[in-house]
XYZ file of C-alpha atoms in Angstrom:
664
model
C 22.698 -18.904 -25.282
C 25.397 -19.527 -22.110
C 23.875 -22.492 -19.900
C 24.249 -22.168 -15.754
C 24.138 -25.684 -15.500
C 27.490 -26.843 -16.393
C 28.958 -30.577 -15.730
C 30.892 -30.581 -12.787
C 29.693 -27.909 -10.967
C 27.502 -28.223 -7.660
C 24.215 -27.833 -6.717
C 22.959 -26.818 -2.990
C 20.049 -27.179 -1.509
C 19.097 -25.778 1.983
C 16.078 -27.448 4.172
C 16.051 -25.220 6.904
C 19.308 -26.010 8.916
C 20.268 -28.972 6.717
C 22.487 -28.368 3.254
C 22.614 -31.261 0.558
C 25.105 -30.787 -2.473
C 24.953 -32.569 -5.441
C 27.194 -32.762 -8.580
C 26.085 -32.358 -12.076
C 26.494 -35.251 -14.002
C 24.379 -34.279 -17.215
C 22.561 -31.727 -18.644
C 19.656 -31.557 -21.077
C 17.370 -28.544 -22.238
C 14.325 -29.946 -19.532
C 16.762 -32.453 -17.208
C 19.519 -32.345 -14.967
C 21.871 -34.906 -14.102
C 23.122 -35.443 -10.428
C 24.725 -37.274 -7.507
C 24.652 -36.847 -4.034
C 27.814 -35.579 -3.060
C 27.388 -37.529 0.453
C 25.203 -40.532 -0.404
C 26.633 -40.922 -3.765
C 23.484 -41.708 -5.003
C 22.325 -40.250 -8.382
C 19.069 -38.719 -9.408
C 17.403 -36.767 -12.093
C 15.694 -33.293 -11.740
C 13.385 -30.783 -13.581
C 15.245 -27.930 -14.773
C 12.013 -26.120 -14.261
C 12.075 -27.373 -10.516
C 15.770 -26.409 -9.873
C 15.006 -22.827 -11.176
C 12.279 -22.219 -9.214
C 14.201 -23.540 -6.413
C 17.200 -20.730 -7.134
C 14.324 -18.310 -7.473
C 12.801 -18.257 -4.007
C 16.596 -18.781 -2.763
C 16.420 -22.483 -1.642
C 19.102 -23.583 -4.019
C 22.553 -22.094 -5.347
C 25.140 -23.653 -7.796
C 28.432 -23.630 -6.825
C 30.836 -23.726 -10.044
C 33.962 -26.002 -10.819
C 35.991 -23.284 -11.864
C 37.260 -20.926 -9.137
C 37.561 -18.201 -10.648
C 33.741 -17.990 -12.170
C 32.599 -19.039 -8.236
C 34.552 -15.646 -7.129
C 32.199 -14.010 -9.572
C 28.859 -15.605 -9.518
C 28.725 -15.594 -5.406
C 25.666 -13.791 -4.407
C 27.765 -11.344 -2.626
C 30.646 -10.926 -4.849
C 31.091 -7.498 -5.606
C 29.443 -6.204 -8.730
C 30.759 -4.303 -12.248
C 30.113 -0.883 -10.822
C 32.302 -1.733 -7.853
C 35.505 -1.660 -10.249
C 37.532 1.512 -11.383
C 36.642 3.694 -14.248
C 39.480 2.709 -16.085
C 38.876 -0.746 -15.670
C 35.287 -1.157 -16.890
C 36.451 1.184 -20.101
C 38.714 -1.571 -20.647
C 36.145 -4.574 -20.186
C 33.899 -2.889 -22.520
C 36.375 -2.519 -25.051
C 37.167 -6.442 -24.327
C 33.843 -7.182 -24.775
C 32.932 -5.615 -28.004
C 35.571 -8.248 -29.257
C 34.233 -11.239 -27.382
C 30.676 -10.502 -28.595
C 31.809 -9.950 -32.652
C 33.460 -13.325 -31.977
C 30.190 -15.120 -30.193
C 27.910 -13.388 -33.046
C 30.161 -14.745 -35.701
C 29.481 -18.631 -34.688
C 32.661 -19.986 -35.131
C 33.270 -23.533 -35.435
C 36.998 -23.056 -33.960
C 39.024 -19.961 -32.533
C 41.861 -20.258 -35.303
C 43.806 -17.261 -36.318
C 42.192 -16.938 -40.038
C 38.609 -17.035 -38.666
C 39.727 -14.688 -35.619
C 41.487 -11.867 -37.003
C 38.939 -10.536 -39.900
C 36.756 -9.815 -36.841
C 39.604 -7.808 -35.348
C 39.878 -5.995 -37.613
C 35.961 -4.957 -38.252
C 36.042 -4.426 -34.632
C 39.068 -2.153 -34.811
C 37.853 -0.428 -37.758
C 34.240 0.313 -36.519
C 35.579 1.942 -32.948
C 39.092 3.350 -34.472
C 40.669 1.082 -31.700
C 44.409 -0.382 -31.505
C 43.698 -3.912 -32.523
C 44.773 -7.238 -30.080
C 46.863 -10.000 -31.304
C 44.705 -13.123 -32.099
C 46.702 -14.647 -29.035
C 45.377 -11.905 -26.761
C 41.446 -12.352 -28.243
C 41.726 -16.213 -26.995
C 43.185 -15.293 -23.896
C 39.595 -13.256 -23.270
C 37.443 -15.608 -24.924
C 38.831 -18.111 -22.484
C 38.525 -15.742 -19.722
C 34.996 -14.871 -20.302
C 33.865 -18.221 -20.776
C 35.727 -19.149 -17.576
C 33.619 -16.380 -15.431
C 30.617 -17.869 -16.496
C 30.096 -15.193 -19.472
C 30.538 -12.616 -17.382
C 31.889 -9.045 -18.324
C 33.894 -9.286 -15.218
C 36.035 -11.954 -16.522
C 37.437 -9.423 -18.726
C 38.756 -7.209 -16.293
C 42.020 -6.360 -16.308
C 43.826 -7.946 -13.071
C 46.214 -5.208 -11.958
C 45.355 -5.333 -8.532
C 46.930 -8.533 -8.117
C 49.759 -7.323 -9.142
C 52.580 -5.939 -7.361
C 52.902 -2.417 -5.880
C 52.517 -0.129 -8.695
C 51.647 2.991 -6.887
C 53.284 6.677 -7.519
C 55.478 7.096 -5.040
C 53.990 10.639 -4.679
C 53.700 12.468 -1.030
C 50.518 12.109 0.624
C 50.609 16.338 0.759
C 51.094 16.358 -2.949
C 47.957 14.775 -3.816
C 45.418 17.699 -3.288
C 47.642 19.929 -5.638
C 47.167 16.933 -8.086
C 43.388 16.790 -7.928
C 43.390 20.159 -8.103
C 45.431 20.075 -10.812
C 42.686 17.442 -12.772
C 39.965 19.193 -11.704
C 41.349 22.392 -13.683
C 42.107 20.295 -16.855
C 38.414 18.929 -16.976
C 37.239 22.581 -17.589
C 35.008 23.409 -20.171
C 36.995 25.904 -21.244
C 39.973 22.973 -22.096
C 43.195 24.202 -20.659
C 45.889 22.364 -21.637
C 48.096 19.907 -19.351
C 50.498 22.228 -19.544
C 49.086 25.402 -18.113
C 46.784 23.103 -15.170
C 50.668 22.191 -14.471
C 51.665 25.316 -13.957
C 48.194 26.009 -11.946
C 49.319 23.259 -9.819
C 52.475 24.959 -9.177
C 51.478 27.804 -8.205
C 50.051 26.867 -5.463
C 52.686 24.825 -4.380
C 55.087 27.672 -4.624
C 52.468 30.088 -2.951
C 52.297 27.448 0.108
C 55.808 26.703 0.103
C 56.511 30.881 0.667
C 54.856 29.915 4.427
C 56.890 26.738 5.116
C 60.630 26.674 6.121
C 62.928 25.347 3.764
C 63.228 21.710 4.770
C 59.509 21.633 4.733
C 59.157 22.705 1.235
C 56.982 20.536 -1.235
C 58.099 19.316 -4.296
C 56.932 19.905 -7.659
C 55.306 16.200 -9.752
C 56.466 16.711 -13.260
C 55.158 17.545 -15.978
C 54.713 13.715 -17.065
C 53.479 12.486 -13.724
C 50.320 14.889 -13.969
C 49.874 13.301 -17.693
C 50.378 9.598 -16.039
C 47.290 10.692 -13.372
C 44.782 12.484 -16.195
C 44.874 9.420 -18.169
C 43.834 7.723 -15.043
C 40.331 9.241 -15.403
C 38.235 7.067 -17.703
C 38.520 9.292 -21.216
C 34.558 9.660 -21.373
C 34.127 11.017 -18.588
C 36.941 13.681 -18.807
C 35.696 14.275 -22.452
C 32.233 14.856 -20.784
C 33.647 17.387 -18.134
C 35.355 19.260 -21.152
C 33.352 18.808 -24.134
C 29.702 18.136 -22.945
C 27.609 14.674 -22.058
C 26.500 15.360 -25.979
C 29.784 14.631 -27.758
C 30.581 12.491 -25.049
C 28.060 10.015 -25.911
C 28.219 10.087 -29.809
C 31.867 9.869 -29.346
C 31.943 6.399 -27.245
C 28.801 4.941 -28.230
C 28.767 0.990 -28.298
C 27.654 0.252 -31.665
C 25.602 -3.300 -31.839
C 23.707 -4.991 -34.612
C 20.098 -5.795 -33.891
C 20.154 -9.660 -33.724
C 17.410 -11.665 -35.355
C 15.115 -12.847 -32.949
C 14.190 -16.562 -32.941
C 13.984 -17.849 -28.989
C 12.320 -16.037 -25.928
C 14.755 -14.077 -23.977
C 17.023 -12.683 -27.044
C 15.322 -9.172 -26.695
C 13.078 -7.531 -24.246
C 11.149 -4.232 -24.799
C 11.032 -1.832 -21.549
C 8.819 1.354 -21.057
C 6.377 3.285 -18.540
C 2.996 4.267 -18.786
C 0.471 6.513 -16.580
C -2.207 4.532 -16.289
C -5.452 6.393 -17.830
C -7.442 5.454 -14.569
C -7.935 6.852 -11.617
C -7.901 4.553 -8.523
C -8.814 5.026 -5.050
C -7.241 4.040 -1.375
C -8.788 0.886 -0.215
C -9.914 1.970 3.224
C -10.586 5.654 2.692
C -11.859 5.613 -1.017
C -10.386 8.549 -1.001
C -8.902 9.248 -4.620
C -4.992 8.371 -4.655
C -4.479 9.872 -8.722
C -3.323 7.733 -11.778
C -0.311 5.142 -11.084
C 2.440 4.170 -13.273
C 2.883 1.023 -15.026
C 7.050 0.329 -15.900
C 6.510 -3.023 -18.092
C 9.311 -5.636 -19.407
C 7.571 -7.177 -22.379
C 9.704 -10.586 -23.995
C 9.799 -9.517 -28.020
C 9.213 -12.759 -29.583
C 6.085 -14.192 -27.439
C 5.430 -10.781 -26.597
C 4.673 -12.598 -22.948
C 4.622 -9.649 -19.912
C 7.722 -10.547 -18.013
C 7.303 -8.204 -15.163
C 6.163 -5.205 -14.043
C 6.050 -2.274 -11.486
C 2.650 -0.764 -10.626
C 3.130 2.186 -8.383
C 3.424 6.162 -7.871
C 6.975 6.412 -8.407
C 7.668 8.617 -11.291
C 9.755 6.719 -14.156
C 13.495 6.386 -12.641
C 16.215 4.064 -12.134
C 14.218 2.561 -8.608
C 10.664 1.572 -11.290
C 12.794 0.489 -13.758
C 14.796 -2.108 -10.984
C 11.652 -3.203 -9.695
C 10.390 -3.600 -12.724
C 13.720 -5.832 -13.674
C 13.340 -7.632 -10.242
C 10.053 -8.760 -10.740
C 10.905 -10.161 -13.989
C 13.664 -12.073 -13.017
C 12.027 -13.737 -10.096
C 9.459 -16.494 -9.117
C 5.797 -15.334 -10.081
C 5.179 -18.428 -7.107
C 2.911 -15.503 -5.311
C 0.046 -15.749 -7.729
C -1.249 -18.597 -6.857
C -1.213 -17.665 -3.233
C -2.432 -13.991 -3.227
C -4.667 -14.487 -6.450
C -5.893 -18.423 -6.456
C -9.037 -17.660 -8.609
C -6.343 -17.690 -11.645
C -6.263 -20.323 -13.708
C -3.099 -20.356 -15.711
C 0.243 -20.465 -14.461
C 2.474 -17.329 -14.865
C 5.435 -19.059 -16.195
C 7.568 -16.215 -17.465
C 10.278 -15.488 -15.412
C 14.159 -15.329 -16.561
C 17.053 -12.416 -17.932
C 16.652 -11.393 -21.732
C 19.659 -11.317 -23.113
C 18.740 -7.134 -24.738
C 16.903 -4.736 -23.389
C 15.534 -2.267 -25.763
C 14.793 0.960 -23.998
C 13.833 4.517 -25.249
C 16.170 7.654 -24.382
C 15.247 8.558 -20.820
C 17.681 9.398 -18.398
C 16.495 6.709 -16.016
C 17.531 4.353 -19.116
C 20.905 5.799 -19.290
C 21.536 6.375 -15.798
C 25.545 4.708 -14.777
C 23.393 2.607 -12.380
C 21.369 0.551 -14.669
C 24.065 0.601 -17.545
C 26.443 -1.160 -14.617
C 23.538 -3.461 -13.342
C 23.161 -4.512 -16.858
C 26.608 -5.267 -17.693
C 26.796 -7.507 -14.413
C 23.995 -9.510 -15.330
C 25.031 -9.863 -18.645
C 22.185 -7.943 -20.345
C 22.949 -5.790 -23.616
C 21.101 -2.349 -23.703
C 20.280 -1.101 -27.202
C 19.167 2.466 -26.721
C 16.721 3.629 -29.435
C 17.361 6.618 -31.723
C 15.013 9.776 -30.855
C 11.921 10.234 -32.022
C 11.717 6.196 -32.991
C 9.184 4.984 -30.933
C 8.614 2.229 -33.319
C 12.104 0.466 -32.561
C 10.627 -0.974 -29.236
C 6.666 -0.916 -31.291
C 6.371 -4.325 -28.902
C 5.945 -2.131 -25.616
C 3.960 0.740 -27.251
C 1.515 -1.685 -28.836
C 1.081 -3.427 -25.139
C 0.452 -0.456 -23.413
C -2.000 0.478 -26.085
C -3.833 -2.755 -25.704
C -3.574 -2.779 -22.059
C -6.054 0.947 -22.437
C -8.534 -0.562 -24.490
C -8.721 -4.156 -23.421
C -8.227 -3.510 -19.278
C -9.385 -0.148 -18.528
C -12.200 1.174 -20.968
C -15.228 0.234 -19.233
C -13.389 0.374 -15.614
C -15.061 3.561 -13.581
C -12.802 6.063 -12.624
C -11.171 6.091 -16.672
C -9.696 8.880 -18.443
C -11.489 10.053 -21.284
C -8.758 10.544 -24.303
C -11.579 13.279 -25.691
C -12.863 16.110 -24.560
C -16.345 15.669 -25.825
C -16.304 12.375 -23.997
C -15.857 13.963 -21.065
C -18.150 17.047 -20.386
C -20.190 15.236 -17.618
C -17.680 12.482 -16.318
C -15.677 13.457 -13.417
C -12.913 10.298 -13.233
C -11.937 11.826 -9.523
C -15.317 12.100 -8.515
C -16.585 8.575 -10.255
C -13.286 6.527 -9.546
C -14.362 3.560 -7.583
C -11.205 1.269 -8.141
C -9.047 0.097 -5.108
C -5.667 -0.371 -5.696
C -6.044 -3.431 -4.346
C -8.509 -4.644 -6.702
C -7.097 -3.469 -9.475
C -3.709 -4.947 -8.720
C -5.959 -8.735 -8.394
C -7.857 -7.134 -11.861
C -4.036 -6.978 -13.956
C -3.255 -10.290 -13.040
C -6.118 -11.959 -14.256
C -5.882 -9.966 -17.115
C -2.349 -10.739 -18.036
C -2.465 -14.372 -16.689
C -5.874 -15.170 -17.998
C -6.324 -13.326 -20.827
C -3.741 -11.132 -22.301
C -1.114 -14.076 -22.477
C -3.943 -16.564 -23.732
C -5.317 -14.879 -26.683
C -3.506 -14.597 -30.253
C -1.596 -11.523 -30.844
C 0.208 -9.367 -33.207
C -2.575 -10.293 -35.709
C -3.690 -13.146 -34.438
C -0.465 -15.002 -35.141
C 0.554 -16.486 -32.001
C -0.386 -16.941 -28.461
C 2.179 -16.167 -25.746
C 1.705 -18.295 -23.333
C 1.876 -21.226 -25.888
C 4.784 -19.874 -27.527
C 6.865 -19.529 -24.399
C 6.043 -22.877 -23.643
C 7.272 -24.017 -27.008
C 10.378 -22.109 -26.667
C 11.013 -23.237 -22.778
C 12.719 -26.818 -23.953
C 15.015 -25.184 -26.600
C 16.312 -21.876 -24.339
C 18.128 -22.640 -20.806
C 16.669 -19.899 -18.508
C 19.150 -17.814 -16.403
C 18.289 -17.375 -12.981
C 19.348 -15.314 -9.919
C 19.330 -16.152 -6.755
C 16.918 -13.141 -4.824
C 19.723 -11.906 -2.857
C 22.592 -11.908 -5.657
C 19.635 -9.783 -7.929
C 18.910 -7.284 -4.741
C 22.856 -6.543 -4.710
C 23.722 -5.774 -8.499
C 20.115 -4.053 -8.601
C 21.324 -1.662 -5.232
C 23.431 1.450 -6.107
C 27.015 1.682 -4.687
C 28.555 4.884 -2.071
C 31.423 5.525 -0.130
C 30.923 5.881 3.330
C 32.985 5.994 6.364
C 33.531 3.231 8.953
C 33.756 4.412 12.587
C 33.813 3.207 15.883
C 29.948 2.916 15.930
C 29.893 1.100 12.456
C 28.276 2.980 9.192
C 26.413 6.223 9.112
C 24.744 6.631 5.574
C 22.165 9.731 5.741
C 21.910 9.653 9.432
C 20.939 6.243 9.199
C 23.445 3.977 11.835
C 24.157 1.025 10.333
C 26.090 -1.762 12.244
C 26.672 -6.190 13.502
C 28.576 -8.510 14.995
C 30.368 -8.847 11.304
C 31.417 -5.140 10.984
C 32.454 -4.608 14.769
C 34.786 -7.884 13.476
C 35.746 -6.315 10.235
C 37.026 -2.843 11.629
C 38.379 -4.854 14.904
C 40.779 -6.243 12.253
C 41.410 -3.748 9.453
C 40.488 -0.453 11.475
C 38.513 2.295 10.180
C 38.845 4.406 6.864
C 36.553 4.247 3.384
C 34.090 1.392 2.952
C 32.097 0.814 -0.334
C 28.453 -0.042 0.586
C 25.157 -0.978 -1.356
C 21.849 -0.060 -0.785
C 18.410 -0.180 -1.997
C 16.460 2.962 -2.319
C 13.134 1.106 -1.802
C 14.653 -0.315 2.460
C 16.897 1.417 4.098
C 16.745 -1.092 7.236
C 20.176 -2.635 5.431
C 22.675 -1.980 3.355
C 25.733 -4.898 2.522
C 29.510 -3.520 2.908
C 31.685 -4.589 1.078
C 34.834 -6.548 2.567
C 38.166 -5.624 0.701
C 39.979 -8.163 1.615
C 37.298 -11.595 0.960
C 36.112 -9.439 -2.391
C 32.708 -9.908 -1.201
C 29.992 -8.096 0.416
C 28.664 -8.802 4.007
C 24.415 -7.598 5.053
C 24.539 -4.904 7.947
C 21.415 -3.825 9.742
C 20.393 -0.227 10.668
C 20.700 -0.427 14.430
C 16.760 1.494 14.848
C 15.173 -1.084 12.661
C 11.918 0.399 14.410
C 12.395 3.538 11.779
C 14.306 2.172 8.758
C 13.065 -1.600 8.101
C 10.740 -1.272 4.914
C 11.406 2.400 4.531
C 12.189 3.846 1.454
C 14.557 6.551 0.641
C 11.631 9.472 -0.990
C 10.082 8.810 2.751
C 13.521 9.125 4.556
C 14.159 12.106 2.388
C 10.526 14.146 3.261
C 11.403 12.961 6.916
C 15.286 14.817 7.158
C 13.647 18.095 5.475
C 10.436 17.779 7.777
C 13.167 17.976 10.386
C 15.264 20.687 8.831
C 12.361 23.231 7.796
C 9.882 22.398 10.099
C 10.650 21.530 13.334
C 13.911 23.386 13.270
C 16.006 20.414 15.809
C 19.205 18.725 15.803
C 19.007 15.993 12.745
C 19.489 12.886 14.217
C 17.712 9.217 14.161
C 15.185 10.403 17.219
C 14.318 13.587 15.378
C 14.013 12.120 12.135
C 11.974 9.343 13.767
C 9.615 12.126 15.073
C 9.195 13.581 11.978
C 7.721 10.459 10.726
C 5.329 10.072 13.196
C 4.326 14.060 13.042
C 4.116 13.551 8.915
C 1.988 10.461 9.277
C -0.571 12.095 12.070
C -1.039 15.242 9.306
C -1.246 12.697 6.563
C -4.123 11.274 8.941
C -5.692 14.441 9.751
C -6.074 15.394 6.061
C -7.615 11.974 5.423
C -10.094 12.161 7.868
C -10.716 15.517 7.981
C -11.607 16.097 3.538
C -12.587 14.347 0.728
C -11.663 17.576 -1.445
C -7.615 16.824 -1.550
C -6.174 17.725 -4.235
C -6.033 14.396 -6.556
C -1.892 15.906 -7.635
C -1.368 16.364 -3.451
C -3.048 12.636 -2.790
C -0.491 11.265 -5.647
C 2.643 12.657 -3.753
C 1.554 11.052 -1.137
C 0.585 7.817 -2.000
C 3.713 8.278 -3.520
C 5.372 8.675 -0.039
C 3.230 5.559 1.450
C 4.519 3.221 -1.716
C 1.541 2.692 -2.914
C 1.404 -0.482 -4.838
C 2.779 -3.867 -5.589
C 5.887 -4.855 -3.308
C 8.696 -6.840 -3.479
C 7.037 -10.009 -2.121
C 4.166 -9.585 -5.063
C 1.479 -8.145 -2.334
C -0.317 -4.962 -2.476
C -0.255 -2.002 -0.301
C -3.542 -0.689 -1.356
C -4.025 1.907 1.582
C -2.458 5.478 3.020
C -3.404 4.067 6.908
C -1.611 0.507 6.651
C 2.034 2.588 6.632
C 1.002 4.969 8.922
C -0.356 1.918 11.476
C 2.435 0.105 11.422
C 5.290 2.688 13.137
C 5.735 0.481 16.129
C 8.933 1.287 18.064
C 8.678 4.952 17.144
C 8.226 7.607 19.744
C 4.639 9.399 19.357
C 4.522 13.118 19.667
C 2.295 15.097 21.941
C -1.248 16.441 20.539
C 0.304 19.805 21.389
C 3.025 19.193 19.498
C 1.478 19.119 16.097
C -0.817 21.658 16.265
C 2.139 24.407 16.917
C 3.788 23.530 13.384
C 3.393 26.089 10.735
C 3.872 23.916 8.105
C 5.432 24.972 4.770
C 6.142 22.724 0.884
C 9.092 20.804 0.708
C 11.270 21.264 -1.967
C 13.764 19.314 -3.837
C 15.222 18.412 -6.836
C 15.713 14.542 -8.569
C 16.962 13.683 -12.040
C 16.508 10.055 -12.605
C 20.307 9.616 -12.260
C 21.204 10.712 -8.394
C 18.863 10.734 -4.771
C 17.733 13.491 -4.590
C 13.727 13.858 -5.606
C 11.545 15.840 -7.699
C 8.054 15.671 -5.739
C 7.423 17.587 -2.774
C 4.912 16.172 -0.137
C 2.296 18.854 0.168
C 1.537 19.125 3.649
């Protein structure tokens, strides 16, 4: 297993404004031998201590290898930022590299590598590389810190090989490519005829000097070949056939150590929870949990009212790879430690669309995590997490007020929405106590193992791979392309600008830029510096509105402006809509106790009720409404004169639209 501490690398530890740099002189599974680069004093540090410093953002690793340093930087571009063609080639190379690593050879000789090459090439119907090429890939993979980004083609470092095509011809080529992607499966020749007809039609209105030349068939063919084969096949033949054609075959590895395999899934709790302050029934929250297969420990989870989506998956994965130091501060009554934090080598999932999203696949590729999609209708392939949810319902929820009865005759005289008395904050405290002091301390899997003890036993044998909080947040954020203008970047009507962004556009001018943004905090984005090949952080200009705002909340505000206020969409009208919605929510809470649970569940999702990024719990609908400082409050009459209509939208787990509406 790859270790992120290597001899010759450097560890930088921050203490306020001061920074100390240490060279790594020696490494074993429990201790690191360090030398202060300034005083040259040697010392030793426990691996777990340094892991915790990295997890909380106090320390970071600088690799000796410059190529690996560019990839491992917290703000370096992620795997999703490269072209589809380069990513497809990197994944192809990765299959050969992974096959060699799985065979665990003692040396990379031609005699050992050739059978592996032949096997992978036959399995994937691929043109096999030479042994010399595969050795170069293995070296690049190792120099990049065992990252798939080390296998990306370095075409951008070559000279200018861009096609010499006139700018006015480019739109016609794109139209021809779109024509070729049609599900009627036209030939390249017919798409070329289509493009030629468009150009000739426009040429008829041009002078003889301004007529456009029609690109040749080979030119169009080369441009079509630049489109990723899977995306091309998906457009012409459908997604199902493309997934079958380009599936990645992976062997199920024998699990001998912790973090070799984790399983992830969702469940809606059989429990109704109530608001911390108003005691109104909010509904049944969702749990997304990551379970370590070997130890049966809970690596991390997300609890809230967000429907299963990439956001809930990303939050659970981020929690699994983050420090659990918040537990002692928030829940001092807990006796045991929650040591589980780290990056799993394999994540087993079902076939939910949130697990097949591009964002999830590319985040896992970037983190060097293999996704194992289990076959449809085969839940036993990830039976550990399925059994965990069964245990959760039996051990934790069976005696709690608000429990949903599984048999209809058990609930004749029982109304969970009337009897539910567990607040979200109280439930989160109970859940943490159960996970840490009960679940991980009791024998599991036919009473053979105790999760906590198995984890401790393997800690001395497994190097825990950790990532800094900023790098992890960046990788799990979603990528977009936005226009950089004179006022900065505007995304979904929110303006982002900073001194660093002013300097960037002053140096390189205006144009399209790549940005990354987290769905649960629109208060900041990361902008990619194409020259420095890394990101830099840019905050929203209107922090009073955007800080801590989720994309779901913002979409509701936008729909409110368009459908209810019927005013110009700008940040002031959106901020006004935010206050109006919160006023309506408060009026609903204060005036009625008979609101439907389904409506309150949507409101709870809007209010982001549940566990937060720092481990704290937002347990009341009123907490958010009382924190709208800096947003102008509308007049009372303005609220009373609004006729509310249902707000509708679509959300399939793969994009930024939503299927739930906020009923007002």
